[in-house]
Amino acid sequence: MTEPTEYSFIRYLEAKRTVDDRALNQQVWRRLLGELQVLPRERSLQVMEVGAGIGTMLQRTLEWGFGRDMEYIAADSDPSLLARASERLPSWARGLGWQIEQPHDGKLVLSSPRQRVMLEFVSQDIFEIPERPGGFFDLIIAHAFLDLVELKTALPHLLSLTRPDGLFYFTLVFDGATILRPPVDPDFDSLIEARYHRTIDERIVRGQPSGHSQTGRMLLEALPAKKASILAAGGSDWVVTPPYPADEAYFLHHI
């Protein structure tokens, strides 16, 4: 496992796709699919993903079986990540047999015999997304995101964007455990873990706290407090071991 000579956040996001694929809780995913099937079919699903990055979660919705017409907004505060998403998704989708249209309004339309997806990339911070009375979206997705923001302000805002009968899918939320094996030195390893978690707890973005190392357990308490029902929950651990398939060796180096 040769150490890279340079590091790229975009490459990191691409490398962790296979790690996330394994980690995502399949019981929760199946419950989400079941709930989506009972939503009205006379219109397209309205979906927003915050912290959409380079579009890997959108790929999962197409590969793993949403099976519904969708209008999908991929929002991220970093325009360079969305630019990479718009570059990589068309060729990936064509490889799976999707037809691609790129209208002049900047949207991307993906079509198959069973499904049509209108995709829009929006470069906005989560708090720049305007609230909508009564909500608007059938589904809000936040993948590996909620531990990077202040939960007590981000969660109410996200829930305000959801229809009264809408759904949320909050995945890979960090909850305070990092295990490195084999140990180098137990005391030193514990120190590294504690300092890593402290960087999460003390992160400041634009002068405000942003994230917590125990967001996972906090989320399980915060959702009922906001009158949101938890239909399914489960573990989603990253487990990365030799021989490091795909680009997972780089993923570990980047971490």
mmCIF file of C-alpha atoms in Angstrom:
data_model
loop_
_atom_site.group_PDB
_atom_site.id
_atom_site.type_symbol
_atom_site.label_atom_id
_atom_site.label_comp_id
_atom_site.label_asym_id
_atom_site.label_seq_id
_atom_site.Cartn_x
_atom_site.Cartn_y
_atom_site.Cartn_z
ATOM 1 C CA MET A 1 0.000 0.000 0.000
ATOM 2 C CA THR A 2 2.206 2.811 -1.320
ATOM 3 C CA GLU A 3 1.559 6.196 0.230
ATOM 4 C CA PRO A 4 0.162 8.709 -2.301
ATOM 5 C CA THR A 5 2.299 11.694 -3.238
ATOM 6 C CA GLU A 6 -0.741 13.980 -3.320
ATOM 7 C CA TYR A 7 -4.264 13.986 -1.949
ATOM 8 C CA SER A 8 -7.573 14.898 -3.564
ATOM 9 C CA PHE A 9 -10.923 15.198 -1.792
ATOM 10 C CA ILE A 10 -12.730 14.249 -4.996
ATOM 11 C CA ARG A 11 -10.651 11.084 -5.295
ATOM 12 C CA TYR A 12 -11.429 10.353 -1.632
ATOM 13 C CA LEU A 13 -15.176 10.599 -2.318
ATOM 14 C CA GLU A 14 -14.806 8.311 -5.324
ATOM 15 C CA ALA A 15 -12.693 5.849 -3.320
ATOM 16 C CA LYS A 16 -15.131 5.609 -0.439
ATOM 17 C CA ARG A 17 -18.063 4.641 -2.644
ATOM 18 C CA THR A 18 -17.356 0.918 -2.285
ATOM 19 C CA VAL A 19 -16.804 1.358 1.467
ATOM 20 C CA ASP A 20 -20.165 3.097 1.798
ATOM 21 C CA ASP A 21 -21.859 0.471 -0.378
ATOM 22 C CA ARG A 22 -20.921 -2.214 2.134
ATOM 23 C CA ALA A 23 -21.702 -0.053 5.147
ATOM 24 C CA LEU A 24 -25.210 1.072 4.246
ATOM 25 C CA ASN A 25 -27.748 -0.792 6.346
ATOM 26 C CA GLN A 26 -29.813 -3.005 4.035
ATOM 27 C CA GLN A 27 -32.732 -3.407 6.447
ATOM 28 C CA VAL A 28 -33.142 0.384 6.536
ATOM 29 C CA TRP A 29 -32.740 0.586 2.755
ATOM 30 C CA ARG A 30 -35.449 -2.031 2.186
ATOM 31 C CA ARG A 31 -37.820 -0.173 4.503
ATOM 32 C CA LEU A 32 -37.192 3.019 2.546
ATOM 33 C CA LEU A 33 -37.984 1.265 -0.743
ATOM 34 C CA GLY A 34 -41.192 -0.112 0.729
ATOM 35 C CA GLU A 35 -42.319 3.291 1.952
ATOM 36 C CA LEU A 36 -41.560 4.911 -1.402
ATOM 37 C CA GLN A 37 -43.772 2.404 -3.199
ATOM 38 C CA VAL A 38 -46.887 3.539 -1.319
ATOM 39 C CA LEU A 39 -46.428 7.223 -2.142
ATOM 40 C CA PRO A 40 -48.732 8.543 -4.910
ATOM 41 C CA ARG A 41 -47.627 7.531 -8.403
ATOM 42 C CA GLU A 42 -49.521 10.142 -10.385
ATOM 43 C CA ARG A 43 -46.548 12.501 -10.108
ATOM 44 C CA SER A 44 -42.775 12.257 -9.943
ATOM 45 C CA LEU A 45 -41.109 11.856 -6.575
ATOM 46 C CA GLN A 46 -39.620 15.105 -5.339
ATOM 47 C CA VAL A 47 -36.221 14.293 -3.840
ATOM 48 C CA MET A 48 -33.553 16.548 -2.374
ATOM 49 C CA GLU A 49 -30.117 15.382 -1.321
ATOM 50 C CA VAL A 50 -28.037 17.739 0.817
ATOM 51 C CA GLY A 51 -24.282 17.319 0.805
ATOM 52 C CA ALA A 52 -24.647 15.461 -2.498
ATOM 53 C CA GLY A 53 -20.946 15.656 -3.343
ATOM 54 C CA ILE A 54 -20.030 13.843 -6.558
ATOM 55 C CA GLY A 55 -23.364 12.039 -6.898
ATOM 56 C CA THR A 56 -22.703 8.575 -5.474
ATOM 57 C CA MET A 57 -26.002 8.381 -3.589
ATOM 58 C CA LEU A 58 -27.928 9.263 -6.737
ATOM 59 C CA GLN A 59 -26.132 6.363 -8.422
ATOM 60 C CA ARG A 60 -27.379 4.038 -5.687
ATOM 61 C CA THR A 61 -30.982 5.184 -6.120
ATOM 62 C CA LEU A 62 -30.730 4.213 -9.795
ATOM 63 C CA GLU A 63 -28.778 0.971 -9.347
ATOM 64 C CA TRP A 64 -30.458 -0.341 -6.210
ATOM 65 C CA GLY A 65 -34.048 0.061 -7.222
ATOM 66 C CA PHE A 66 -36.006 3.234 -6.452
ATOM 67 C CA GLY A 67 -37.829 2.453 -9.695
ATOM 68 C CA ARG A 68 -39.824 5.691 -9.651
ATOM 69 C CA ASP A 69 -39.894 8.793 -11.827
ATOM 70 C CA MET A 70 -38.059 11.468 -9.877
ATOM 71 C CA GLU A 71 -37.155 15.106 -9.842
ATOM 72 C CA TYR A 72 -33.894 14.977 -7.925
ATOM 73 C CA ILE A 73 -32.108 18.057 -6.598
ATOM 74 C CA ALA A 74 -28.469 17.417 -5.682
ATOM 75 C CA ALA A 75 -27.370 20.258 -3.403
ATOM 76 C CA ASP A 76 -23.866 20.911 -2.115
ATOM 77 C CA SER A 77 -22.054 24.009 -0.903
ATOM 78 C CA ASP A 78 -18.948 23.052 -2.929
ATOM 79 C CA PRO A 79 -19.487 23.743 -6.649
ATOM 80 C CA SER A 80 -16.353 21.779 -7.602
ATOM 81 C CA LEU A 81 -17.939 18.579 -6.278
ATOM 82 C CA LEU A 82 -21.130 19.165 -8.246
ATOM 83 C CA ALA A 83 -19.048 19.908 -11.345
ATOM 84 C CA ARG A 84 -17.406 16.515 -10.948
ATOM 85 C CA ALA A 85 -20.829 14.909 -10.499
ATOM 86 C CA SER A 86 -22.106 16.471 -13.724
ATOM 87 C CA GLU A 87 -18.988 15.217 -15.544
ATOM 88 C CA ARG A 88 -19.052 11.622 -14.358
ATOM 89 C CA LEU A 89 -22.757 10.750 -14.165
ATOM 90 C CA PRO A 90 -23.664 10.883 -17.898
ATOM 91 C CA SER A 91 -21.009 8.385 -19.012
ATOM 92 C CA TRP A 92 -21.738 6.139 -16.032
ATOM 93 C CA ALA A 93 -25.483 6.169 -16.795
ATOM 94 C CA ARG A 94 -24.962 5.499 -20.506
ATOM 95 C CA GLY A 95 -22.905 2.471 -19.543
ATOM 96 C CA LEU A 96 -25.987 1.095 -17.780
ATOM 97 C CA GLY A 97 -28.243 1.740 -20.766
ATOM 98 C CA TRP A 98 -29.822 5.039 -19.734
ATOM 99 C CA GLN A 99 -30.664 7.663 -22.348
ATOM 100 C CA ILE A 100 -29.230 11.086 -21.499
ATOM 101 C CA GLU A 101 -30.593 14.521 -22.330
ATOM 102 C CA GLN A 102 -28.876 17.742 -21.311
ATOM 103 C CA PRO A 103 -31.299 20.651 -21.789
ATOM 104 C CA HIS A 104 -29.961 24.186 -21.920
ATOM 105 C CA ASP A 105 -31.282 24.927 -18.419
ATOM 106 C CA GLY A 106 -28.373 22.971 -16.926
ATOM 107 C CA LYS A 107 -30.478 20.021 -15.823
ATOM 108 C CA LEU A 108 -29.749 16.419 -16.694
ATOM 109 C CA VAL A 109 -32.506 14.019 -17.767
ATOM 110 C CA LEU A 110 -31.924 10.265 -17.485
ATOM 111 C CA SER A 111 -34.461 7.948 -19.116
ATOM 112 C CA SER A 112 -34.996 4.206 -19.259
ATOM 113 C CA PRO A 113 -38.033 2.187 -20.377
ATOM 114 C CA ARG A 114 -39.253 2.133 -16.747
ATOM 115 C CA GLN A 115 -38.047 5.379 -15.224
ATOM 116 C CA ARG A 116 -37.360 9.050 -15.906
ATOM 117 C CA VAL A 117 -35.161 11.141 -13.640
ATOM 118 C CA MET A 118 -34.726 14.895 -13.929
ATOM 119 C CA LEU A 119 -31.559 15.898 -12.109
ATOM 120 C CA GLU A 120 -30.645 19.414 -11.051
ATOM 121 C CA PHE A 121 -27.385 20.447 -9.397
ATOM 122 C CA VAL A 122 -27.742 23.295 -6.895
ATOM 123 C CA SER A 123 -24.707 24.903 -5.284
ATOM 124 C CA GLN A 124 -26.173 25.979 -1.944
ATOM 125 C CA ASP A 125 -25.379 25.647 1.715
ATOM 126 C CA ILE A 126 -28.059 23.752 3.602
ATOM 127 C CA PHE A 127 -29.210 26.906 5.369
ATOM 128 C CA GLU A 128 -29.520 28.791 2.071
ATOM 129 C CA ILE A 129 -32.236 26.406 0.907
ATOM 130 C CA PRO A 130 -35.458 28.331 1.583
ATOM 131 C CA GLU A 131 -38.058 26.836 3.881
ATOM 132 C CA ARG A 132 -41.382 25.990 2.255
ATOM 133 C CA PRO A 133 -44.657 26.175 4.206
ATOM 134 C CA GLY A 134 -46.033 22.656 4.508
ATOM 135 C CA GLY A 135 -42.847 21.216 3.050
ATOM 136 C CA PHE A 136 -42.321 20.177 -0.545
ATOM 137 C CA PHE A 137 -40.102 17.119 -0.855
ATOM 138 C CA ASP A 138 -41.230 13.512 -0.651
ATOM 139 C CA LEU A 139 -37.745 12.474 0.419
ATOM 140 C CA ILE A 140 -34.758 14.244 1.960
ATOM 141 C CA ILE A 141 -31.421 12.417 1.747
ATOM 142 C CA ALA A 142 -28.382 13.313 3.846
ATOM 143 C CA HIS A 143 -25.596 10.779 3.358
ATOM 144 C CA ALA A 144 -22.526 10.929 5.641
ATOM 145 C CA PHE A 145 -23.502 14.539 6.306
ATOM 146 C CA LEU A 146 -25.327 15.188 9.573
ATOM 147 C CA ASP A 147 -22.207 14.743 11.716
ATOM 148 C CA LEU A 148 -20.625 17.607 9.750
ATOM 149 C CA VAL A 149 -23.248 20.202 10.707
ATOM 150 C CA GLU A 150 -24.814 21.465 13.917
ATOM 151 C CA LEU A 151 -27.704 19.052 14.432
ATOM 152 C CA LYS A 152 -29.909 21.319 16.531
ATOM 153 C CA THR A 153 -30.141 23.848 13.688
ATOM 154 C CA ALA A 154 -29.767 21.592 10.633
ATOM 155 C CA LEU A 155 -32.373 18.997 11.579
ATOM 156 C CA PRO A 156 -35.367 21.354 12.002
ATOM 157 C CA HIS A 157 -34.478 23.017 8.712
ATOM 158 C CA LEU A 158 -34.336 19.707 6.834
ATOM 159 C CA LEU A 159 -37.598 18.495 8.322
ATOM 160 C CA SER A 160 -39.275 21.766 7.311
ATOM 161 C CA LEU A 161 -38.528 20.924 3.673
ATOM 162 C CA THR A 162 -40.366 17.595 3.858
ATOM 163 C CA ARG A 163 -44.051 17.056 3.114
ATOM 164 C CA PRO A 164 -46.212 16.006 6.086
ATOM 165 C CA ASP A 165 -46.240 12.436 4.709
ATOM 166 C CA GLY A 166 -42.665 12.669 3.444
ATOM 167 C CA LEU A 167 -39.604 10.616 4.299
ATOM 168 C CA PHE A 168 -36.042 11.263 5.364
ATOM 169 C CA TYR A 169 -33.038 9.000 4.819
ATOM 170 C CA PHE A 170 -30.111 9.988 7.033
ATOM 171 C CA THR A 171 -27.190 7.618 6.553
ATOM 172 C CA LEU A 172 -23.674 6.903 7.860
ATOM 173 C CA VAL A 173 -23.946 9.308 10.780
ATOM 174 C CA PHE A 174 -20.761 9.118 12.852
ATOM 175 C CA ASP A 175 -21.216 8.003 16.446
ATOM 176 C CA GLY A 176 -17.886 8.167 18.207
ATOM 177 C CA ALA A 177 -16.005 4.943 17.503
ATOM 178 C CA THR A 178 -12.827 4.609 15.461
ATOM 179 C CA ILE A 179 -10.972 1.293 15.663
ATOM 180 C CA LEU A 180 -7.556 0.839 14.077
ATOM 181 C CA ARG A 181 -6.103 -2.681 13.895
ATOM 182 C CA PRO A 182 -3.564 -4.012 14.472
ATOM 183 C CA PRO A 183 -2.624 -1.703 17.347
ATOM 184 C CA VAL A 184 0.658 0.191 17.136
ATOM 185 C CA ASP A 185 0.704 1.281 20.764
ATOM 186 C CA PRO A 186 -2.575 1.081 22.735
ATOM 187 C CA ASP A 187 -2.028 4.336 24.615
ATOM 188 C CA PHE A 188 -0.902 6.194 21.511
ATOM 189 C CA ASP A 189 -3.765 4.746 19.462
ATOM 190 C CA SER A 190 -6.255 5.920 22.108
ATOM 191 C CA LEU A 191 -4.708 9.386 22.035
ATOM 192 C CA ILE A 192 -5.011 9.579 18.242
ATOM 193 C CA GLU A 193 -8.655 8.469 18.399
ATOM 194 C CA ALA A 194 -9.495 11.000 21.121
ATOM 195 C CA ARG A 195 -7.848 13.839 19.207
ATOM 196 C CA TYR A 196 -9.602 12.838 16.000
ATOM 197 C CA HIS A 197 -12.965 12.917 17.746
ATOM 198 C CA ARG A 198 -12.087 16.238 19.336
ATOM 199 C CA THR A 199 -11.458 17.779 15.918
ATOM 200 C CA ILE A 200 -15.042 16.826 15.027
ATOM 201 C CA ASP A 201 -16.455 18.239 18.268
ATOM 202 C CA GLU A 202 -14.516 21.505 17.960
ATOM 203 C CA ARG A 203 -15.006 22.114 14.234
ATOM 204 C CA ILE A 204 -16.005 25.700 13.452
ATOM 205 C CA VAL A 205 -17.439 26.689 10.062
ATOM 206 C CA ARG A 206 -18.221 30.331 9.331
ATOM 207 C CA GLY A 207 -17.859 31.129 12.996
ATOM 208 C CA GLN A 208 -20.383 28.508 14.115
ATOM 209 C CA PRO A 209 -20.039 24.996 15.627
ATOM 210 C CA SER A 210 -20.323 22.350 12.929
ATOM 211 C CA GLY A 211 -20.575 18.679 13.817
ATOM 212 C CA HIS A 212 -20.269 16.292 16.730
ATOM 213 C CA SER A 213 -18.540 12.942 17.181
ATOM 214 C CA GLN A 214 -21.675 11.373 18.709
ATOM 215 C CA THR A 215 -24.262 12.666 16.264
ATOM 216 C CA GLY A 216 -25.646 9.166 15.641
ATOM 217 C CA ARG A 217 -27.062 8.685 19.133
ATOM 218 C CA MET A 218 -28.056 12.350 19.315
ATOM 219 C CA LEU A 219 -30.094 11.935 16.126
ATOM 220 C CA LEU A 220 -32.095 9.049 17.608
ATOM 221 C CA GLU A 221 -33.207 11.385 20.397
ATOM 222 C CA ALA A 222 -33.597 14.540 18.309
ATOM 223 C CA LEU A 223 -35.969 13.084 15.701
ATOM 224 C CA PRO A 224 -38.776 12.063 18.112
ATOM 225 C CA ALA A 225 -38.354 15.405 19.882
ATOM 226 C CA LYS A 226 -39.215 17.051 16.535
ATOM 227 C CA LYS A 227 -42.282 14.788 16.107
ATOM 228 C CA ALA A 228 -40.517 12.779 13.394
ATOM 229 C CA SER A 229 -41.138 9.026 13.353
ATOM 230 C CA ILE A 230 -38.176 6.658 13.050
ATOM 231 C CA LEU A 231 -39.418 3.830 10.825
ATOM 232 C CA ALA A 232 -36.092 1.977 10.741
ATOM 233 C CA ALA A 233 -32.597 2.407 12.148
ATOM 234 C CA GLY A 234 -29.464 0.311 12.132
ATOM 235 C CA GLY A 235 -25.685 0.234 12.213
ATOM 236 C CA SER A 236 -23.600 1.315 9.226
ATOM 237 C CA ASP A 237 -19.971 0.673 10.078
ATOM 238 C CA TRP A 238 -17.090 1.342 7.735
ATOM 239 C CA VAL A 239 -15.002 -1.854 7.657
ATOM 240 C CA VAL A 240 -11.890 -1.678 5.477
ATOM 241 C CA THR A 241 -9.512 -4.639 5.379
ATOM 242 C CA PRO A 242 -6.828 -6.066 3.061
ATOM 243 C CA PRO A 243 -6.544 -6.665 0.156
ATOM 244 C CA TYR A 244 -8.259 -3.256 -0.234
ATOM 245 C CA PRO A 245 -10.487 -3.606 -3.324
ATOM 246 C CA ALA A 246 -11.045 -0.777 -5.799
ATOM 247 C CA ASP A 247 -9.314 2.369 -4.465
ATOM 248 C CA GLU A 248 -9.823 1.627 -0.766
ATOM 249 C CA ALA A 249 -6.101 1.781 0.040
ATOM 250 C CA TYR A 250 -6.214 5.435 -0.998
ATOM 251 C CA PHE A 251 -9.328 5.905 1.122
ATOM 252 C CA LEU A 252 -7.384 4.778 4.210
ATOM 253 C CA HIS A 253 -4.411 6.980 3.392
ATOM 254 C CA HIS A 254 -6.713 9.972 2.994
ATOM 255 C CA ILE A 255 -8.431 9.284 6.330
#
